[in-house]
CSV table of C-alpha atoms in Angstrom, one decimal:
chain,number,residue,atom,x,y,z
S,218,UNK,CA,-37.6,10.7,-32.6
S,219,UNK,CA,-35.8,12.2,-29.7
S,220,UNK,CA,-33.3,15.0,-30.4
S,221,UNK,CA,-29.8,15.4,-29.1
S,222,UNK,CA,-29.5,18.2,-26.4
S,223,UNK,CA,-25.9,19.0,-27.6
S,224,UNK,CA,-24.2,17.2,-24.6
S,225,UNK,CA,-21.5,14.8,-25.6
S,226,UNK,CA,-21.8,11.4,-23.9
S,227,UNK,CA,-18.8,10.4,-21.7
S,228,UNK,CA,-16.6,7.9,-23.6
S,229,UNK,CA,-16.6,4.8,-21.3
S,230,UNK,CA,-14.9,1.4,-21.4
S,231,UNK,CA,-16.3,-2.0,-20.8
S,232,UNK,CA,-16.6,-1.3,-17.0
S,233,UNK,CA,-19.0,1.6,-17.7
S,234,UNK,CA,-16.5,4.2,-16.5
S,235,UNK,CA,-13.5,6.0,-18.0
S,236,UNK,CA,-9.9,5.3,-16.9
S,237,UNK,CA,-9.7,8.7,-15.4
S,238,UNK,CA,-12.8,8.0,-13.3
S,239,UNK,CA,-11.1,4.7,-12.2
S,240,UNK,CA,-8.1,6.7,-11.1
S,241,UNK,CA,-10.2,9.2,-9.2
S,242,UNK,CA,-12.0,6.3,-7.4
S,243,UNK,CA,-8.7,4.6,-6.4
S,244,UNK,CA,-7.2,8.0,-5.3
S,245,UNK,CA,-10.1,8.7,-3.0
S,246,UNK,CA,-10.0,5.2,-1.6
S,247,UNK,CA,-6.2,5.5,-1.0
S,248,UNK,CA,-6.6,8.8,0.9
S,249,UNK,CA,-9.5,7.5,3.1
S,250,UNK,CA,-7.5,4.3,3.8
S,251,UNK,CA,-4.4,6.2,4.9
S,252,UNK,CA,-6.5,8.5,7.1
S,253,UNK,CA,-8.1,5.5,8.9
S,254,UNK,CA,-5.1,3.2,9.2
S,255,UNK,CA,-2.1,5.6,9.8
S,256,UNK,CA,-3.1,6.2,13.5
S,257,UNK,CA,-2.6,2.5,14.2
S,258,UNK,CA,0.9,2.6,12.9
S,259,UNK,CA,1.8,5.9,14.5
S,260,UNK,CA,0.8,4.4,17.9
S,261,UNK,CA,2.7,1.2,17.2
S,262,UNK,CA,5.9,3.2,16.4
S,263,UNK,CA,5.6,5.4,19.5
S,264,UNK,CA,5.2,2.2,21.6
S,265,UNK,CA,8.3,0.8,19.9
S,266,UNK,CA,10.3,3.9,20.5
S,267,UNK,CA,9.3,3.8,24.2
S,268,UNK,CA,10.4,0.2,24.6
S,269,UNK,CA,13.7,0.6,22.6
S,270,UNK,CA,14.7,4.3,21.9
S,271,UNK,CA,15.7,5.0,18.3
S,272,UNK,CA,19.4,6.1,18.0
S,273,UNK,CA,20.9,8.0,15.1
S,274,UNK,CA,20.7,6.0,11.9
S,275,UNK,CA,18.1,3.6,13.3
S,276,UNK,CA,15.4,2.7,10.7
S,277,UNK,CA,11.8,1.7,11.3
S,278,UNK,CA,9.1,0.8,8.9
S,279,UNK,CA,6.1,3.2,8.7
S,280,UNK,CA,2.9,2.0,7.1
S,281,UNK,CA,0.1,4.3,6.0
S,282,UNK,CA,-2.2,1.5,5.0
S,283,UNK,CA,-1.2,1.6,1.4
S,284,UNK,CA,2.5,0.7,1.4
S,285,UNK,CA,5.5,0.4,3.7
S,286,UNK,CA,8.1,3.2,4.0
S,287,UNK,CA,11.5,3.2,5.6
S,288,UNK,CA,12.1,6.1,8.0
S,289,UNK,CA,15.6,7.0,9.1
S,290,UNK,CA,16.0,8.5,12.6
S,291,UNK,CA,17.8,11.9,12.7
S,292,UNK,CA,20.6,12.7,15.1
S,293,UNK,CA,19.6,14.4,18.3
S,294,UNK,CA,16.2,15.3,17.0
S,295,UNK,CA,14.2,15.1,20.2
S,296,UNK,CA,11.3,17.0,18.6
S,297,UNK,CA,10.7,14.3,15.9
S,298,UNK,CA,7.2,12.9,16.2
S,299,UNK,CA,8.5,9.3,16.8
S,300,UNK,CA,10.7,10.6,19.8
S,301,UNK,CA,8.0,12.7,21.5
S,302,UNK,CA,8.1,12.2,25.3
S,303,UNK,CA,5.4,10.3,27.0
S,304,UNK,CA,4.8,7.0,28.8
S,305,UNK,CA,2.1,4.7,27.6
S,306,UNK,CA,0.7,1.5,29.1
S,307,UNK,CA,-0.6,0.0,26.0
S,308,UNK,CA,-2.3,0.8,22.7
S,309,UNK,CA,-5.5,2.4,24.0
S,310,UNK,CA,-3.6,4.4,26.6
S,311,UNK,CA,-1.3,5.6,23.9
S,312,UNK,CA,-4.2,6.8,21.7
S,313,UNK,CA,-5.8,8.7,24.6
S,314,UNK,CA,-2.6,10.3,25.8
S,315,UNK,CA,-1.3,11.3,22.3
S,316,UNK,CA,-4.6,13.0,21.5
S,317,UNK,CA,-4.9,14.7,24.9
S,318,UNK,CA,-1.3,16.0,25.1
S,319,UNK,CA,-0.4,16.5,21.4
S,320,UNK,CA,-3.7,17.0,19.7
S,321,UNK,CA,-5.6,14.7,17.4
S,322,UNK,CA,-3.5,15.7,14.4
S,323,UNK,CA,-0.5,13.9,15.9
S,324,UNK,CA,-2.2,10.6,15.0
S,325,UNK,CA,-1.3,11.3,11.4
S,326,UNK,CA,2.3,12.3,12.1
S,327,UNK,CA,4.7,11.7,9.2
S,328,UNK,CA,1.8,10.9,6.7
S,329,UNK,CA,2.0,13.7,4.1
S,330,UNK,CA,5.6,12.8,2.7
S,331,UNK,CA,4.6,9.1,2.3
S,332,UNK,CA,1.4,9.9,0.4
S,333,UNK,CA,3.6,11.4,-2.5
S,334,UNK,CA,4.4,7.8,-3.4
S,335,UNK,CA,1.7,5.7,-1.8
S,336,UNK,CA,-1.2,7.4,-3.7
S,337,UNK,CA,0.3,7.2,-7.2
S,338,UNK,CA,1.3,3.5,-6.5
S,339,UNK,CA,-2.2,2.7,-5.5
S,340,UNK,CA,-3.7,4.5,-8.5
S,341,UNK,CA,-1.4,2.6,-10.9
S,342,UNK,CA,-2.1,-0.7,-9.2
S,343,UNK,CA,-5.9,-0.5,-9.0
S,344,UNK,CA,-6.4,1.0,-12.5
S,345,UNK,CA,-4.1,-1.5,-14.1
S,346,UNK,CA,-5.8,-4.4,-12.3
S,347,UNK,CA,-9.3,-3.4,-13.7
S,348,UNK,CA,-8.0,-2.9,-17.2
S,349,UNK,CA,-6.0,-6.1,-17.2
S,350,UNK,CA,-8.8,-8.2,-15.7
S,351,UNK,CA,-11.3,-6.9,-18.4
S,352,UNK,CA,-8.8,-7.7,-21.2
S,353,UNK,CA,-7.8,-11.1,-19.8
S,354,UNK,CA,-11.4,-12.2,-19.3
S,355,UNK,CA,-12.0,-11.8,-23.0
S,356,UNK,CA,-8.8,-13.7,-24.0
S,357,UNK,CA,-8.9,-16.5,-21.4
S,358,UNK,CA,-12.3,-17.9,-22.6
S,359,UNK,CA,-13.2,-20.9,-20.4
S,360,UNK,CA,-10.5,-19.9,-17.9
S,361,UNK,CA,-11.9,-16.4,-17.4
S,362,UNK,CA,-12.5,-17.1,-13.7
S,363,UNK,CA,-8.7,-17.1,-13.2
S,364,UNK,CA,-8.3,-13.6,-14.8
S,365,UNK,CA,-8.3,-11.8,-11.4
S,366,UNK,CA,-5.4,-14.0,-10.2
S,367,UNK,CA,-3.2,-13.1,-13.2
S,368,UNK,CA,-4.3,-9.5,-13.4
S,369,UNK,CA,-3.6,-9.0,-9.7
S,370,UNK,CA,-0.1,-10.4,-10.0
S,371,UNK,CA,0.8,-8.4,-13.2
S,372,UNK,CA,-0.6,-5.1,-11.9
S,373,UNK,CA,1.4,-5.5,-8.7
S,374,UNK,CA,4.6,-6.1,-10.6
S,375,UNK,CA,4.0,-2.9,-12.6
S,376,UNK,CA,3.4,-0.7,-9.6
S,377,UNK,CA,6.3,-2.1,-7.5
S,378,UNK,CA,8.7,-1.7,-10.5
S,379,UNK,CA,7.6,2.0,-10.9
S,380,UNK,CA,7.6,2.9,-7.2
S,381,UNK,CA,10.7,0.9,-5.9
S,382,UNK,CA,13.3,3.4,-7.1
S,383,UNK,CA,11.4,6.4,-5.9
S,384,UNK,CA,11.0,4.9,-2.4
S,385,UNK,CA,14.8,4.1,-2.3
S,386,UNK,CA,15.6,7.6,-3.4
S,387,UNK,CA,13.2,9.0,-0.7
S,388,UNK,CA,15.0,7.0,2.0
S,389,UNK,CA,18.4,8.1,0.7
S,390,UNK,CA,17.3,11.7,0.7
S,391,UNK,CA,16.0,11.4,4.2
S,392,UNK,CA,19.2,9.8,5.5
S,393,UNK,CA,21.3,12.5,3.9
S,394,UNK,CA,18.9,15.2,4.9
S,395,UNK,CA,18.7,16.4,1.3
S,396,UNK,CA,16.1,18.8,-0.1
S,397,UNK,CA,14.0,18.0,-3.2
S,398,UNK,CA,16.1,20.6,-5.1
S,399,UNK,CA,19.0,18.2,-4.7
S,400,UNK,CA,17.0,15.3,-6.1
S,401,UNK,CA,18.9,15.0,-9.3
S,402,UNK,CA,22.3,14.9,-7.5
S,403,UNK,CA,21.0,12.2,-5.2
S,404,UNK,CA,20.0,10.1,-8.2
S,405,UNK,CA,23.2,10.7,-10.1
S,406,UNK,CA,25.3,9.9,-7.0
S,407,UNK,CA,23.5,6.6,-6.5
S,408,UNK,CA,23.8,5.6,-10.1
S,409,UNK,CA,27.5,6.7,-10.3
S,410,UNK,CA,28.5,4.8,-7.2
S,411,UNK,CA,26.4,1.6,-7.5
S,412,UNK,CA,24.9,1.5,-11.0
S,413,UNK,CA,21.3,1.8,-12.3
S,414,UNK,CA,20.3,-1.6,-10.8
S,415,UNK,CA,20.9,-0.1,-7.3
S,416,UNK,CA,17.7,1.9,-7.7
S,417,UNK,CA,15.7,-1.3,-7.6
S,418,UNK,CA,17.5,-2.8,-4.6
S,419,UNK,CA,14.9,-4.5,-2.4
S,420,UNK,CA,12.7,-5.0,-5.5
S,421,UNK,CA,13.0,-8.8,-5.3
S,422,UNK,CA,11.9,-9.3,-1.7
S,423,UNK,CA,9.0,-6.8,-2.3
S,424,UNK,CA,7.8,-8.8,-5.3
S,425,UNK,CA,8.1,-12.1,-3.3
S,426,UNK,CA,5.7,-10.7,-0.8
S,427,UNK,CA,3.4,-8.5,-2.8
S,428,UNK,CA,2.8,-10.5,-6.0
S,429,UNK,CA,1.5,-13.7,-4.3
S,430,UNK,CA,-0.5,-11.4,-1.9
S,431,UNK,CA,-2.1,-9.6,-4.8
S,432,UNK,CA,-2.8,-12.7,-6.9
S,433,UNK,CA,-4.5,-14.4,-3.9
S,434,UNK,CA,-6.2,-11.2,-2.7
S,435,UNK,CA,-8.0,-10.4,-6.0
S,436,UNK,CA,-8.9,-14.0,-6.8
S,437,UNK,CA,-10.4,-14.6,-3.3
S,438,UNK,CA,-12.0,-11.1,-3.3
S,439,UNK,CA,-13.8,-11.6,-6.7
S,440,UNK,CA,-14.9,-15.1,-5.6
S,441,UNK,CA,-16.1,-13.9,-2.2
S,442,UNK,CA,-18.0,-11.0,-3.7
S,443,UNK,CA,-19.7,-13.2,-6.3
S,444,UNK,CA,-20.7,-15.7,-3.6
S,445,UNK,CA,-22.1,-13.1,-1.3
S,446,UNK,CA,-24.1,-11.5,-4.2
S,447,UNK,CA,-25.5,-14.9,-5.1
S,448,UNK,CA,-26.3,-15.7,-1.5
S,449,UNK,CA,-28.2,-12.4,-1.0
S,450,UNK,CA,-29.8,-12.7,-4.5
S,451,UNK,CA,-28.5,-9.4,-5.8
S,452,UNK,CA,-26.7,-8.5,-9.0
S,453,UNK,CA,-24.6,-5.6,-7.8
S,454,UNK,CA,-22.5,-5.8,-4.6
S,455,UNK,CA,-23.4,-3.5,-1.7
S,456,UNK,CA,-20.8,-1.5,0.3
S,457,UNK,CA,-21.1,-4.2,3.1
S,458,UNK,CA,-20.4,-7.0,0.6
S,459,UNK,CA,-17.2,-5.4,-0.8
S,460,UNK,CA,-16.1,-4.5,2.7
S,461,UNK,CA,-16.4,-8.0,4.1
S,462,UNK,CA,-14.9,-9.6,0.9
S,463,UNK,CA,-12.0,-7.2,1.1
S,464,UNK,CA,-11.3,-7.9,4.8
S,465,UNK,CA,-11.5,-11.7,4.5
S,466,UNK,CA,-9.5,-11.9,1.4
S,467,UNK,CA,-6.9,-9.5,2.8
S,468,UNK,CA,-6.6,-11.5,6.0
S,469,UNK,CA,-6.1,-14.8,4.1
S,470,UNK,CA,-3.4,-13.3,1.8
S,471,UNK,CA,-1.6,-11.6,4.7
S,472,UNK,CA,-1.3,-14.9,6.7
S,473,UNK,CA,0.0,-16.9,3.7
S,474,UNK,CA,2.6,-14.3,2.7
S,475,UNK,CA,3.7,-13.5,6.3
S,476,UNK,CA,7.2,-15.2,6.1
S,477,UNK,CA,7.9,-13.0,3.0
S,478,UNK,CA,6.7,-9.9,4.9
S,479,UNK,CA,9.1,-10.7,7.8
S,480,UNK,CA,12.1,-11.0,5.3
S,481,UNK,CA,11.1,-7.9,3.3
S,482,UNK,CA,10.8,-5.8,6.5
S,483,UNK,CA,14.2,-6.9,7.7
S,484,UNK,CA,15.8,-6.2,4.3
S,485,UNK,CA,14.1,-2.8,4.1
S,486,UNK,CA,15.4,-1.7,7.5
S,487,UNK,CA,18.9,-3.1,6.8
S,488,UNK,CA,19.2,-1.3,3.5
S,489,UNK,CA,17.9,2.0,5.1
S,490,UNK,CA,20.5,1.8,7.9
S,491,UNK,CA,23.4,1.1,5.5
S,492,UNK,CA,22.3,4.2,3.5
S,493,UNK,CA,22.1,6.2,6.7
S,494,UNK,CA,25.8,5.3,7.4
S,495,UNK,CA,26.7,6.1,3.8
S,496,UNK,CA,27.7,2.5,3.2
S,497,UNK,CA,27.0,0.6,0.0
S,498,UNK,CA,23.8,-1.3,0.2
S,499,UNK,CA,25.4,-4.0,-1.9
S,500,UNK,CA,26.5,-5.4,1.5
S,501,UNK,CA,22.9,-6.3,2.3
S,502,UNK,CA,22.1,-10.0,2.3
S,503,UNK,CA,20.0,-11.9,-0.3
S,504,UNK,CA,16.4,-12.9,0.5
S,505,UNK,CA,17.3,-16.6,1.0
S,506,UNK,CA,20.2,-15.8,3.3
S,507,UNK,CA,18.0,-13.5,5.4
S,508,UNK,CA,15.4,-16.2,5.7
S,509,UNK,CA,18.1,-18.8,6.6
S,510,UNK,CA,19.5,-16.4,9.3
S,511,UNK,CA,16.0,-15.8,10.8
S,512,UNK,CA,15.4,-19.6,11.0
S,513,UNK,CA,18.8,-20.2,12.5
S,514,UNK,CA,18.3,-17.4,15.2
S,515,UNK,CA,14.7,-17.9,16.1
S,516,UNK,CA,13.5,-21.2,14.5
S,517,UNK,CA,10.8,-21.5,11.9
S,518,UNK,CA,8.5,-19.5,14.2
S,519,UNK,CA,10.8,-16.5,13.5
S,520,UNK,CA,9.2,-16.3,10.0
S,521,UNK,CA,5.8,-15.9,11.5
S,522,UNK,CA,6.6,-13.1,13.9
S,523,UNK,CA,4.0,-10.3,13.9
S,524,UNK,CA,1.1,-12.5,12.8
S,525,UNK,CA,-1.7,-10.8,14.7
S,526,UNK,CA,-0.4,-7.1,14.2
S,527,UNK,CA,-0.2,-7.8,10.4
S,528,UNK,CA,-3.7,-9.2,10.1
S,529,UNK,CA,-5.1,-6.3,12.3
S,530,UNK,CA,-3.4,-3.8,10.0
S,531,UNK,CA,-4.0,-5.4,6.6
S,532,UNK,CA,-7.6,-6.5,7.0
S,533,UNK,CA,-9.2,-3.1,7.7
S,534,UNK,CA,-6.8,-1.4,5.1
S,535,UNK,CA,-8.0,-3.9,2.4
S,536,UNK,CA,-11.6,-3.6,3.4
S,537,UNK,CA,-11.6,0.3,3.4
S,538,UNK,CA,-9.6,0.6,0.2
S,539,UNK,CA,-11.7,-1.8,-1.9
S,540,UNK,CA,-15.1,-0.8,-0.6
S,541,UNK,CA,-14.3,2.9,-1.2
S,542,UNK,CA,-12.9,2.1,-4.7
S,543,UNK,CA,-16.0,0.0,-5.6
S,544,UNK,CA,-18.3,2.8,-4.2
S,545,UNK,CA,-16.4,5.4,-6.3
S,546,UNK,CA,-16.8,3.2,-9.4
S,547,UNK,CA,-20.5,2.7,-8.8
S,548,UNK,CA,-21.0,6.4,-8.3
S,549,UNK,CA,-19.2,7.3,-11.6
S,550,UNK,CA,-21.0,4.4,-13.5
S,551,UNK,CA,-24.4,5.8,-12.4
S,552,UNK,CA,-23.3,9.3,-13.3
S,553,UNK,CA,-22.3,8.2,-16.8
S,554,UNK,CA,-25.6,6.3,-17.3
S,555,UNK,CA,-27.6,9.4,-16.2
S,556,UNK,CA,-25.6,11.6,-18.5
S,557,UNK,CA,-26.0,9.2,-21.4
S,558,UNK,CA,-29.8,9.1,-20.9
S,559,UNK,CA,-30.0,12.9,-20.7
S,560,UNK,CA,-28.0,13.3,-23.9
S,561,UNK,CA,-30.4,11.1,-25.8
S,562,UNK,CA,-33.6,13.0,-24.7
């Protein structure tokens, strides 16, 4: 009979890893995704600023590959990264000139403050998804194949609900140029003037875009991953399989939810600019009225603006995030199995 070496085995769940290990895997995936995707958005914003300079109070949407953030332009701040001088003749030219004149670190301008919210949101989302999917598969019986669809939708509702007020407060602090020491006063002021519900302003349009996206993304991802594994006659997915499945699923979901992305972006900018002018964001339009206005001004095609840039941004972000997350989980699963074997020898 083999004796116990005194090492305690790691308590694992049905996925073969602990919840903390799931969180570590999603955190590392989030950081890598932001490092790869942020330069694309920094260049896009610099090109935007060149074409139409940002005045005081102007808002733009900054995406680090994990989530969108509203940035408010400061008055007369010519040294701000989005107002840095330079003339670019396209995306590639902008990449080269920014690196040559400002250093390679400039491609990640504005990233650190956004990670404070983007990383926790991603950790909550991915960890909840895995836990919900495992629980739903047991309870759904013959309909277990639909578990990723429901788990994806529910986990996104949870993460958006937690993060929405924090993102709104961050935008408000930026527009008022407040420090984090004044955080409680900013929250109290918002609640006193507009009520608790004001902290979740913009929550509805975000859900309309992100919940269908997540439901479709996870359902198609799990189906694609299973099909590729079967096609290649392997049990466990490789890095390439998870990468391809993530990219294809992300592309499909981003195309289907594009109209909601257009509306959500306009609402996000509108709310940010009202806050910058110290006006009540209650004045902002509803999702339906924004959609109607876009159609009236630009036709139905107005709801499909930015089709190619969105796919180019979302597909690699989804691919990098999910493949890094799956790689991290596989690493911890193997580590736990090895530790369990050594504890039994």
